[in-house]
PDB file of C-alpha atoms in Angstrom:
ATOM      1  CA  UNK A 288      -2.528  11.407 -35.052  1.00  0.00           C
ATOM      2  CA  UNK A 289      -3.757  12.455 -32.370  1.00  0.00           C
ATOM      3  CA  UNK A 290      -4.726  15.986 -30.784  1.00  0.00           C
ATOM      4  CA  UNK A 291      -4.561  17.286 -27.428  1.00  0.00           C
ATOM      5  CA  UNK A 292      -5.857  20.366 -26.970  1.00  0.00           C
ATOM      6  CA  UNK A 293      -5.233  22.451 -23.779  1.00  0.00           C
ATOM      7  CA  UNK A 294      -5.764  26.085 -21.742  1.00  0.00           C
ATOM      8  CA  UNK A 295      -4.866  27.670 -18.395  1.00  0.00           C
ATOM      9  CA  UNK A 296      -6.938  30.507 -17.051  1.00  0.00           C
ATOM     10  CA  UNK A 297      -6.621  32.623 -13.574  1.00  0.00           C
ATOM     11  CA  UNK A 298     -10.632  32.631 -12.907  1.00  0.00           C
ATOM     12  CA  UNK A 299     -10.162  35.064 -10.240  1.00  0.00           C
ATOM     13  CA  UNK A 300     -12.763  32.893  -8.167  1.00  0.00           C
ATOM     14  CA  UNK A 301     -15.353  32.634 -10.849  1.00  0.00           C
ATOM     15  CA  UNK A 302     -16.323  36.538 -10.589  1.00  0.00           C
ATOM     16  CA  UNK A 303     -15.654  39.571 -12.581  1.00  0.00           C
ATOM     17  CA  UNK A 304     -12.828  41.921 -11.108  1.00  0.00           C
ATOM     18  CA  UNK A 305     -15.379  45.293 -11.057  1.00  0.00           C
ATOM     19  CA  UNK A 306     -18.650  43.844 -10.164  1.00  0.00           C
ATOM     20  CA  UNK A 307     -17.918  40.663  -8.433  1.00  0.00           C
ATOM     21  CA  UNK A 308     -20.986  38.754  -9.840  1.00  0.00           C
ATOM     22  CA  UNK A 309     -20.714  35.531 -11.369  1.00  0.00           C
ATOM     23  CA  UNK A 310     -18.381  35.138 -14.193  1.00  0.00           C
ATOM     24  CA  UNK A 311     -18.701  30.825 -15.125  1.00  0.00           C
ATOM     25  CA  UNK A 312     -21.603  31.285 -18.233  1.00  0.00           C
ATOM     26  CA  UNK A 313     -19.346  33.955 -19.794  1.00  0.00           C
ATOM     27  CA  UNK A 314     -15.811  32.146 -19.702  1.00  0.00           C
ATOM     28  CA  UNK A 315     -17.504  28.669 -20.389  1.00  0.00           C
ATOM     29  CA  UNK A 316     -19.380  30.391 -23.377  1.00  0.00           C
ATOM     30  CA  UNK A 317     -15.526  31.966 -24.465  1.00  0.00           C
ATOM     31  CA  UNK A 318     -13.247  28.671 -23.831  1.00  0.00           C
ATOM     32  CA  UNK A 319     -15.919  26.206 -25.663  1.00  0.00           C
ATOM     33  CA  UNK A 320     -14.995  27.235 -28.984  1.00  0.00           C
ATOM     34  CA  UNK A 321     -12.123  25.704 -29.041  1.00  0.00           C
ATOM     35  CA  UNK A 322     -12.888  22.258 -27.902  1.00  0.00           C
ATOM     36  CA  UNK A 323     -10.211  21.788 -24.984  1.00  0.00           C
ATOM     37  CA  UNK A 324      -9.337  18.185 -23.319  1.00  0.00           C
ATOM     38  CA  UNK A 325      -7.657  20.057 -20.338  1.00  0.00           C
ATOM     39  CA  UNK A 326      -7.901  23.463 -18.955  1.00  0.00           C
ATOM     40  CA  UNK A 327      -5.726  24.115 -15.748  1.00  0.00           C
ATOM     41  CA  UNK A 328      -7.736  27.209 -13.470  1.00  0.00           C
ATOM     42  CA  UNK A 329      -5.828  29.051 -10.867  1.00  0.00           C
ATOM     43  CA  UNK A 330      -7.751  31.064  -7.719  1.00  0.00           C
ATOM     44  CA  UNK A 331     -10.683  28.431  -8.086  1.00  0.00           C
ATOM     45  CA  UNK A 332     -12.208  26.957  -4.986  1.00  0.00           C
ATOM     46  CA  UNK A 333     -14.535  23.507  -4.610  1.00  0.00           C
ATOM     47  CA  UNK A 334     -17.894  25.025  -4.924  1.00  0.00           C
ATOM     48  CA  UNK A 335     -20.917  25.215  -7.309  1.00  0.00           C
ATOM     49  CA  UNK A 336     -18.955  27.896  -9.642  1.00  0.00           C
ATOM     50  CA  UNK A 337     -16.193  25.139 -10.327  1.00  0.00           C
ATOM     51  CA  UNK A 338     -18.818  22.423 -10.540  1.00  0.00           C
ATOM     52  CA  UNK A 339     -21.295  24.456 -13.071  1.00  0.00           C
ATOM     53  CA  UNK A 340     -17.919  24.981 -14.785  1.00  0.00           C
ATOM     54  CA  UNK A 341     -16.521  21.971 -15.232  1.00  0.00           C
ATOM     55  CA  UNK A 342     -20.492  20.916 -16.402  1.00  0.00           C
ATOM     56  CA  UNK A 343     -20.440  23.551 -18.865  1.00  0.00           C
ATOM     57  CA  UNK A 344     -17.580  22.736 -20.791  1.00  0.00           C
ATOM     58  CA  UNK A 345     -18.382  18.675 -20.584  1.00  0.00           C
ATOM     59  CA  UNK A 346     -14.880  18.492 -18.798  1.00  0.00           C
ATOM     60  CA  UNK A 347     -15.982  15.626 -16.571  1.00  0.00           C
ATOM     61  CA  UNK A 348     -12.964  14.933 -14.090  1.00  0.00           C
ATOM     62  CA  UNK A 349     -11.232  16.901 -12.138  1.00  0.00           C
ATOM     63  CA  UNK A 350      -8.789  17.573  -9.612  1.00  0.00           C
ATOM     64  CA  UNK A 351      -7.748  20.709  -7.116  1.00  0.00           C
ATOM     65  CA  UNK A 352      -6.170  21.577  -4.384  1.00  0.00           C
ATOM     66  CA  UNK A 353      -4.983  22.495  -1.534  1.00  0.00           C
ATOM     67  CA  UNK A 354      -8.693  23.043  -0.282  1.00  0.00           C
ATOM     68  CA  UNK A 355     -10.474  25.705   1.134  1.00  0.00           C
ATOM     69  CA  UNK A 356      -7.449  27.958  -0.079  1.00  0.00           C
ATOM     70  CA  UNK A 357      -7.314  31.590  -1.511  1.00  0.00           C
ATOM     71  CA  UNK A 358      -4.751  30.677  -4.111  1.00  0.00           C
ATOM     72  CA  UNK A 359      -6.036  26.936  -5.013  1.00  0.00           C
ATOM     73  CA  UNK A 360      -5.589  25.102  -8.095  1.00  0.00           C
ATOM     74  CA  UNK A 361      -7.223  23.200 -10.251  1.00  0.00           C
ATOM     75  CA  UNK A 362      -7.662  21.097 -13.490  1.00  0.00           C
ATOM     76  CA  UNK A 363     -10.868  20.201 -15.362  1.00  0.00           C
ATOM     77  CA  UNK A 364     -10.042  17.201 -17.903  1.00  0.00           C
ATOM     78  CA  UNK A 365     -11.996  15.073 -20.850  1.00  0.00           C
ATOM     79  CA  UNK A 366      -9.881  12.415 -19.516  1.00  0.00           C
ATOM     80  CA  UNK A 367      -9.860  10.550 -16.170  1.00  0.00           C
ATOM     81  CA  UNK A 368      -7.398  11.843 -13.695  1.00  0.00           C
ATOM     82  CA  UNK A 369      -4.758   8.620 -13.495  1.00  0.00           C
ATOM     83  CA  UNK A 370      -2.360  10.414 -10.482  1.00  0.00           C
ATOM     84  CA  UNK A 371      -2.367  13.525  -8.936  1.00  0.00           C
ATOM     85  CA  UNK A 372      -0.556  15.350  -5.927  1.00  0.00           C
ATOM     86  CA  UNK A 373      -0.514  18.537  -4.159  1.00  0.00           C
ATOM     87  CA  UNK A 374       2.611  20.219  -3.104  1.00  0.00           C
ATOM     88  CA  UNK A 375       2.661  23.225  -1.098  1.00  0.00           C
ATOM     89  CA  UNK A 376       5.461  25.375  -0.029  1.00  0.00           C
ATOM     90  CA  UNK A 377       7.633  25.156   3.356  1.00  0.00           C
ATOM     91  CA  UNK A 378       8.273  28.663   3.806  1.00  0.00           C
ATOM     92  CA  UNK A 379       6.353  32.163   4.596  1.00  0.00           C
ATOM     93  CA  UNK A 380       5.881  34.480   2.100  1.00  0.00           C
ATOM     94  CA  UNK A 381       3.798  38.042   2.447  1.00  0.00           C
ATOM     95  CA  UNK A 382       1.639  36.859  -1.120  1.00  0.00           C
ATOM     96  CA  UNK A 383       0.179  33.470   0.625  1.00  0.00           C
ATOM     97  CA  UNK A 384       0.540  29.894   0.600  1.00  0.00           C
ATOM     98  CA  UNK A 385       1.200  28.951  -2.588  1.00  0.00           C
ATOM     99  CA  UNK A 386       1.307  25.220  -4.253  1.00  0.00           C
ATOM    100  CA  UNK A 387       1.947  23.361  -7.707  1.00  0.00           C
ATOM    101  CA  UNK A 388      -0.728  20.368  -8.626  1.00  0.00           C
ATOM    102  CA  UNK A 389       0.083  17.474 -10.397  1.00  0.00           C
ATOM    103  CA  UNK A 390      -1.099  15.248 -12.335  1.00  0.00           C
ATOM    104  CA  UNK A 391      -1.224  12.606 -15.642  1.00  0.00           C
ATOM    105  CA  UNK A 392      -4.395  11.361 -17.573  1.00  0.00           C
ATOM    106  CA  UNK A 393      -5.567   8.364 -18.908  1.00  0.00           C
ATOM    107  CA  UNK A 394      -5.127   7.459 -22.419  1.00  0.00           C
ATOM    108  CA  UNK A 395      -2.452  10.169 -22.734  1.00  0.00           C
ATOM    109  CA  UNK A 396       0.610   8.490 -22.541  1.00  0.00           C
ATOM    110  CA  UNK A 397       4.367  10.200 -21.929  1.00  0.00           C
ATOM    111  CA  UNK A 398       2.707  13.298 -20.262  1.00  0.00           C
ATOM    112  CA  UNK A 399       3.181  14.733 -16.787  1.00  0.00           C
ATOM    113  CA  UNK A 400       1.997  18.133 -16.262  1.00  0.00           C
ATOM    114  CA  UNK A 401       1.803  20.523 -13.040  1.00  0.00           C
ATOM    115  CA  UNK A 402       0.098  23.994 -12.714  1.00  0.00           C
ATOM    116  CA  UNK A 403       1.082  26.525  -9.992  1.00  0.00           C
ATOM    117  CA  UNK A 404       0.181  30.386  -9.401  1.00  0.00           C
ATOM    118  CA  UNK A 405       3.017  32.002  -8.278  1.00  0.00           C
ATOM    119  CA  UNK A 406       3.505  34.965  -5.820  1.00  0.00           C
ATOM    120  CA  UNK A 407       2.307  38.190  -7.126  1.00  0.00           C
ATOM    121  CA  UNK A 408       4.679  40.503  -5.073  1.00  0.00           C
ATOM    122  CA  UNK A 409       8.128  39.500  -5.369  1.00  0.00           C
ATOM    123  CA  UNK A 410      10.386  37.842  -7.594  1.00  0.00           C
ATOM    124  CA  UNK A 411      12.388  36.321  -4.926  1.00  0.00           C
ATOM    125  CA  UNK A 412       9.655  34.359  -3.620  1.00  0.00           C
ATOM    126  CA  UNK A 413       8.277  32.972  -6.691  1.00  0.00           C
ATOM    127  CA  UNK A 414      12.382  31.810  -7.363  1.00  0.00           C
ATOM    128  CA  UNK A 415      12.080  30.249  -3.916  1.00  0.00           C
ATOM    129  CA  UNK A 416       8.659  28.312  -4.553  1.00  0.00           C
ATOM    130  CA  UNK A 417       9.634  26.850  -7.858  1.00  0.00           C
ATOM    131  CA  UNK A 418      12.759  26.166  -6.988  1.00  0.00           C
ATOM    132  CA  UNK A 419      11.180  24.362  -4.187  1.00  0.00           C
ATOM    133  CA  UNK A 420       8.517  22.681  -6.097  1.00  0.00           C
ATOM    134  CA  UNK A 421      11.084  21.511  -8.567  1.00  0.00           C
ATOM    135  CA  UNK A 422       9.332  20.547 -11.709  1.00  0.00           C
ATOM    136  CA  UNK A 423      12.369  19.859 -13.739  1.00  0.00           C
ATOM    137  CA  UNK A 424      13.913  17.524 -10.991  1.00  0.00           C
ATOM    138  CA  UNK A 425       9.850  15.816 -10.675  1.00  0.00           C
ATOM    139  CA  UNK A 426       9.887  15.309 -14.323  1.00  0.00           C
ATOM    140  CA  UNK A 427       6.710  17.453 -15.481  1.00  0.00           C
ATOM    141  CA  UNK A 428       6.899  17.339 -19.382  1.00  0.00           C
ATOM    142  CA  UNK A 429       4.168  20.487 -19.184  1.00  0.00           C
ATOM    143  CA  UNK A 430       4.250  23.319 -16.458  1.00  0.00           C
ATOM    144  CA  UNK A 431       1.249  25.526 -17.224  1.00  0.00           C
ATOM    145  CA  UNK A 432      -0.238  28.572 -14.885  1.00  0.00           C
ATOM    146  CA  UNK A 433      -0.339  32.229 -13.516  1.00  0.00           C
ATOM    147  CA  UNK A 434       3.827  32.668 -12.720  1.00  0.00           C
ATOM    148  CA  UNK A 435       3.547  36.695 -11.935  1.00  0.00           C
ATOM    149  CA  UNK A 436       6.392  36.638 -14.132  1.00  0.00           C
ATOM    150  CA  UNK A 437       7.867  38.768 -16.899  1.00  0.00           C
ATOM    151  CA  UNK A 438      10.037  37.931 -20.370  1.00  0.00           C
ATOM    152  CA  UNK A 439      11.994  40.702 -21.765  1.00  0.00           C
ATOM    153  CA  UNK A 440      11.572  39.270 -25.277  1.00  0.00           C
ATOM    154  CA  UNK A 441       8.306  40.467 -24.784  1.00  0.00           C
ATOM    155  CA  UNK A 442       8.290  43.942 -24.821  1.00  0.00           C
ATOM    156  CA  UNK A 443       9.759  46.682 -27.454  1.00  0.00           C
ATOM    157  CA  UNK A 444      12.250  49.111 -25.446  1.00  0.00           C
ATOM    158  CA  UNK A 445       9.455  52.254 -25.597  1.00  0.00           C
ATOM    159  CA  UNK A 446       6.644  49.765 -24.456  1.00  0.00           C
ATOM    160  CA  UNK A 447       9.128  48.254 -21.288  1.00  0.00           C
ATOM    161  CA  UNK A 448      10.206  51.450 -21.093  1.00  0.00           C
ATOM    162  CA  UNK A 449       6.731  53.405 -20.510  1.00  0.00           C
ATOM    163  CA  UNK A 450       3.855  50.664 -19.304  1.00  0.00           C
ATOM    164  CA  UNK A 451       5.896  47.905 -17.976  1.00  0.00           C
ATOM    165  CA  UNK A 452       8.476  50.068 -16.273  1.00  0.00           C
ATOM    166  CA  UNK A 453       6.576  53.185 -15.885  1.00  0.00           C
ATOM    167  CA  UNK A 454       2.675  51.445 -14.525  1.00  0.00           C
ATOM    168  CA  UNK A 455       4.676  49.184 -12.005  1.00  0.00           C
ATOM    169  CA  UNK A 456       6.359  52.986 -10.376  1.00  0.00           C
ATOM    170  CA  UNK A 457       3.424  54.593 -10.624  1.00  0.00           C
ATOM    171  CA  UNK A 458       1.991  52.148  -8.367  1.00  0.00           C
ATOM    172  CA  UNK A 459       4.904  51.180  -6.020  1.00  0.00           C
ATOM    173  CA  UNK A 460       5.273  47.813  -7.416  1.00  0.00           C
ATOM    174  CA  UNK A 461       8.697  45.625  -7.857  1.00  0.00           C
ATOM    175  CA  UNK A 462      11.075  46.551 -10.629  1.00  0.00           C
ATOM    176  CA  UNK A 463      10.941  44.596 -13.440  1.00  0.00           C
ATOM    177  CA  UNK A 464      12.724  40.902 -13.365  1.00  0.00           C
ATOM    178  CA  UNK A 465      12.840  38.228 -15.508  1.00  0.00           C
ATOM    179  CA  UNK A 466      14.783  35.853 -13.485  1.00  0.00           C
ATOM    180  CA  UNK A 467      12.107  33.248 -13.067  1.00  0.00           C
ATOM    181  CA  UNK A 468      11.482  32.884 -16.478  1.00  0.00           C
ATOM    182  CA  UNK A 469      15.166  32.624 -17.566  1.00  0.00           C
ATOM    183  CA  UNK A 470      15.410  30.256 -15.023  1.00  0.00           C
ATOM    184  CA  UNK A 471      13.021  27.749 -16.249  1.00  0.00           C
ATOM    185  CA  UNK A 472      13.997  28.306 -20.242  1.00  0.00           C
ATOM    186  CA  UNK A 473      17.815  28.514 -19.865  1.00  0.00           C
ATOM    187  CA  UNK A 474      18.304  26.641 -16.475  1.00  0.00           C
ATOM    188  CA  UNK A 475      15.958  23.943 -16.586  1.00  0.00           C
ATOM    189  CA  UNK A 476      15.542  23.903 -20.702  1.00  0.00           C
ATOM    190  CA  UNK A 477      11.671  24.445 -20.832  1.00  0.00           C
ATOM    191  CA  UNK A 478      10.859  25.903 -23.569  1.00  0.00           C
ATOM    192  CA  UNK A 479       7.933  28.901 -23.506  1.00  0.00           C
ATOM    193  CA  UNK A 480       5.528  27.479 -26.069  1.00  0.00           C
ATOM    194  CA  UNK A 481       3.812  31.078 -26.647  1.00  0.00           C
ATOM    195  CA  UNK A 482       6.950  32.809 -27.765  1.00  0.00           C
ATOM    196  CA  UNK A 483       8.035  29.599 -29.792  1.00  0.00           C
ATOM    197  CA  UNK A 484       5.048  29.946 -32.136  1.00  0.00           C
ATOM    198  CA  UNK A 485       4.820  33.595 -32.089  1.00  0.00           C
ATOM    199  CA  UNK A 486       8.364  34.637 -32.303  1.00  0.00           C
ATOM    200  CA  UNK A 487       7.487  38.318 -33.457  1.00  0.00           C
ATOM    201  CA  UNK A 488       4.544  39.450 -31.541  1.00  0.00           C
ATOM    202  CA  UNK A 489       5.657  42.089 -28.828  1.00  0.00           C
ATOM    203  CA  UNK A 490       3.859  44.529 -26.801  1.00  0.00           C
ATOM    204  CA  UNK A 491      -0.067  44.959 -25.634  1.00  0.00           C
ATOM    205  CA  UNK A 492      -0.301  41.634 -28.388  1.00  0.00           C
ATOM    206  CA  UNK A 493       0.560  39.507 -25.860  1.00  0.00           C
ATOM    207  CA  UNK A 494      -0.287  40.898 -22.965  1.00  0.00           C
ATOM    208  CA  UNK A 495      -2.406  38.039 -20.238  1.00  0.00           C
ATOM    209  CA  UNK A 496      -3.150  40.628 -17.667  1.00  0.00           C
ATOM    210  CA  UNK A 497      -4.435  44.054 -17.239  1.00  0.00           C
ATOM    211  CA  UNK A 498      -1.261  45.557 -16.309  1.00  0.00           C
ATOM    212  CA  UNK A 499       0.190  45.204 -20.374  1.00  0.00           C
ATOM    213  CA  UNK A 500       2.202  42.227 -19.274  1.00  0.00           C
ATOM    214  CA  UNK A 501       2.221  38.622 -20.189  1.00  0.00           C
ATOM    215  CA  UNK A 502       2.473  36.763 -17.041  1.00  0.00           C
ATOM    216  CA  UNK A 503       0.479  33.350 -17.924  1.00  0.00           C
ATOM    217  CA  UNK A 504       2.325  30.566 -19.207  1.00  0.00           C
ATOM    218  CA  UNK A 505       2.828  26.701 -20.524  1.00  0.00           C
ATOM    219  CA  UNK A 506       5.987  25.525 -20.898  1.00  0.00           C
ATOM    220  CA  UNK A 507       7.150  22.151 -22.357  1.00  0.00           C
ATOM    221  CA  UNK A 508      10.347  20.360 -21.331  1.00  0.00           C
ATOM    222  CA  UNK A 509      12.155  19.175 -24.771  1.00  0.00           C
ATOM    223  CA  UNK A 510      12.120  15.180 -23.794  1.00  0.00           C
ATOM    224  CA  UNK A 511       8.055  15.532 -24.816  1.00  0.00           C
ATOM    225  CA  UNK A 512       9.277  16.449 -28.363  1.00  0.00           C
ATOM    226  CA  UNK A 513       9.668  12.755 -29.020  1.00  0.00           C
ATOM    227  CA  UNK A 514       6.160  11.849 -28.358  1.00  0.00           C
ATOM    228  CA  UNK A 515       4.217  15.678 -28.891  1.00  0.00           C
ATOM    229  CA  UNK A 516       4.767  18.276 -31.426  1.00  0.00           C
ATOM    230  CA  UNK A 517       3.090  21.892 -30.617  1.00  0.00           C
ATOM    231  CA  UNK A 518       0.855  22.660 -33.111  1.00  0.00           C
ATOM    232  CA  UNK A 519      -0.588  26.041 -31.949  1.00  0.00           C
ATOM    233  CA  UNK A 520      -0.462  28.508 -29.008  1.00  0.00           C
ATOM    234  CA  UNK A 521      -2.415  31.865 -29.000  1.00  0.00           C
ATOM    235  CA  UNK A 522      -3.982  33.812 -26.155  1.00  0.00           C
ATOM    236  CA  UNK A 523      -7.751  33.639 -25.741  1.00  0.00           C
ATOM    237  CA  UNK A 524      -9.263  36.987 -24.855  1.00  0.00           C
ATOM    238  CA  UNK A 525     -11.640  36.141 -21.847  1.00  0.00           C
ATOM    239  CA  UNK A 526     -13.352  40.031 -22.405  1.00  0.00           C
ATOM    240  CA  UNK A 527     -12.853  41.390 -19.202  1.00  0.00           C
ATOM    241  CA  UNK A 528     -14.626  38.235 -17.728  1.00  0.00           C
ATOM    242  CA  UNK A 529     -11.799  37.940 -15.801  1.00  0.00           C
ATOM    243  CA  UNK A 530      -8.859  39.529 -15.087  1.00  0.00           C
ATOM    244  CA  UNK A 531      -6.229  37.322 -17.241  1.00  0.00           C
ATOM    245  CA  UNK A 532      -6.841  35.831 -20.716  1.00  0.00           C
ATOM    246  CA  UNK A 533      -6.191  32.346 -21.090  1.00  0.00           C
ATOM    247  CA  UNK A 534      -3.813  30.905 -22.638  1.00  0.00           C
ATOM    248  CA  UNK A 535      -4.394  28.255 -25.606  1.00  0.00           C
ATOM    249  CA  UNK A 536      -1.512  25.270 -26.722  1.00  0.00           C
ATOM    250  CA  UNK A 537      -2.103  22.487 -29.090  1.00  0.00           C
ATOM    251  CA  UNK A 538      -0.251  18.987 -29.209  1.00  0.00           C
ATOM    252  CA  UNK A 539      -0.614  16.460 -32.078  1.00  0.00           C
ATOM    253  CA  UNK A 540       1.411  13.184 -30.833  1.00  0.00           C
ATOM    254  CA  UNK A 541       3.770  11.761 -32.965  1.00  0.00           C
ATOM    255  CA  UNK A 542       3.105   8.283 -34.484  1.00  0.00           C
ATOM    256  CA  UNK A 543       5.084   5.330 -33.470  1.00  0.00           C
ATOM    257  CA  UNK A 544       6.094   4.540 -36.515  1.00  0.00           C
ATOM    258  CA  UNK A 545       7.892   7.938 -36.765  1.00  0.00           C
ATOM    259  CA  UNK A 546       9.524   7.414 -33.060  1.00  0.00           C
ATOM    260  CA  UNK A 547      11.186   4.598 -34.376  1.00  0.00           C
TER     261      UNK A 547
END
């Protein structure tokens, strides 16, 4: 059977969020434990830090986009990159241009996956751009990346109540939402892979950002189930490296004889 291992990590352009210095060493030293055939990176750019990266963790082929953007995606893969595309939004929004990148692999068969960073000011606007990008209507079996968005399963009532309520009116954020994410799990039928394999954690134990909040994501549309069966998904602490942990999901694909 085999294994497919994946991640998805907000790099923060390859520097720490205090000092600014380099951060690639550090978070190539933390993902390479775990021996990952994909990793999707959000707010990476085509330089020497996503090169020396990619080198790093023996993640030959790659693909990003748009270029020479703040918010620009990418993937590093142990497999070639068989299609990709970049889609970026139509409209204005205050948080910046915004896009979704997809893409399949070689020798991984019944698999299309997209990542995206989402606007980090308003719900609205991230409904807008994936609504716009569409990934149930495009057929993306995975949908992994930085959404800026919020479950409610999450949190315990005190713990919404004081750090995810209270820390975003202290600092004159947006209420709390969790349209988004309904929309992609009840709408659209993804299901959150994190939450299904860790029904009962709550709270600063699953918390991707800074902030106490989970807001980093895969998702797997239910068709995949045939073919994939999630194995694992945990949240790799990235110590401060940079300012999300990553996010961790194993597959094991399902033989043919068991299809059948």
């Amino acid at each position: 059977m085999a294994t497919l291992r994946i991640a998805t990590i907000n790099v923060h352009s390859f520097r720490r969020p205090r000092s600014t210095s380099r951060n690639v060493s550090e978070l190539a030293a933390i993902l390479s434990p775990f021996n990952l055939d994909v990793i999707a990176v959000q707010e990476m750019q085509e330089n020497d830090e996503w090169r020396d990266f990619s080198q790093r963790l023996c993640l030959p082929f790659s693909a990003y986009g748009p270029p020479k953007r703040t918010f620009c995606n990418g993937i590093i893969s142990r497999y070639p990159i068989a299609c990709s595309s970049i889609q970026q939004i139509t409209f204005f929004c205050n948080g910046g241009n915004r896009s979704m990148l997809q893409f399949c692999l070689e020798g991984i068969e019944n698999l299309t996956f997209a990542v995206t960073h989402l606007d980090h000011r308003n719900e609205d606007d991230r409904i807008k751009q994936i609504q716009e990008f569409n990934p149930h209507k495009e057929n993306i079996d995975i949908v992994i990346g930085d959404m800026n968005a919020l479950t409610r399963e999450d949190y315990s009532d005190t713990y919404y109540r004081d750090i995810v309520v209270g820390k975003r009116q202290t600092a004159g954020w947006e209420k709390p939402r969790f349209d988004l994410t309904h929309l992609i799990t009840h709408q659209w039928n993804y299901q959150d892979a994190f939450r299904t394999m860790n029904s009962t954690l709550k709270d600063e134990q699953v918390a991707t950002c800074p902030y106490g909040t989970r807001i980093d994501y895969i998702y797997t549309h239910p068709r995949m189930n045939d073919y994939w069966k999630l194995n694992e998904c945990s949240i790799i602490d990235t110590k401060g490296e940079t300012d999300h942990h990553a996010v961790f999901a194993e597959f094991k694909q399902i033989t043919k004889d068991k299809i059948d």
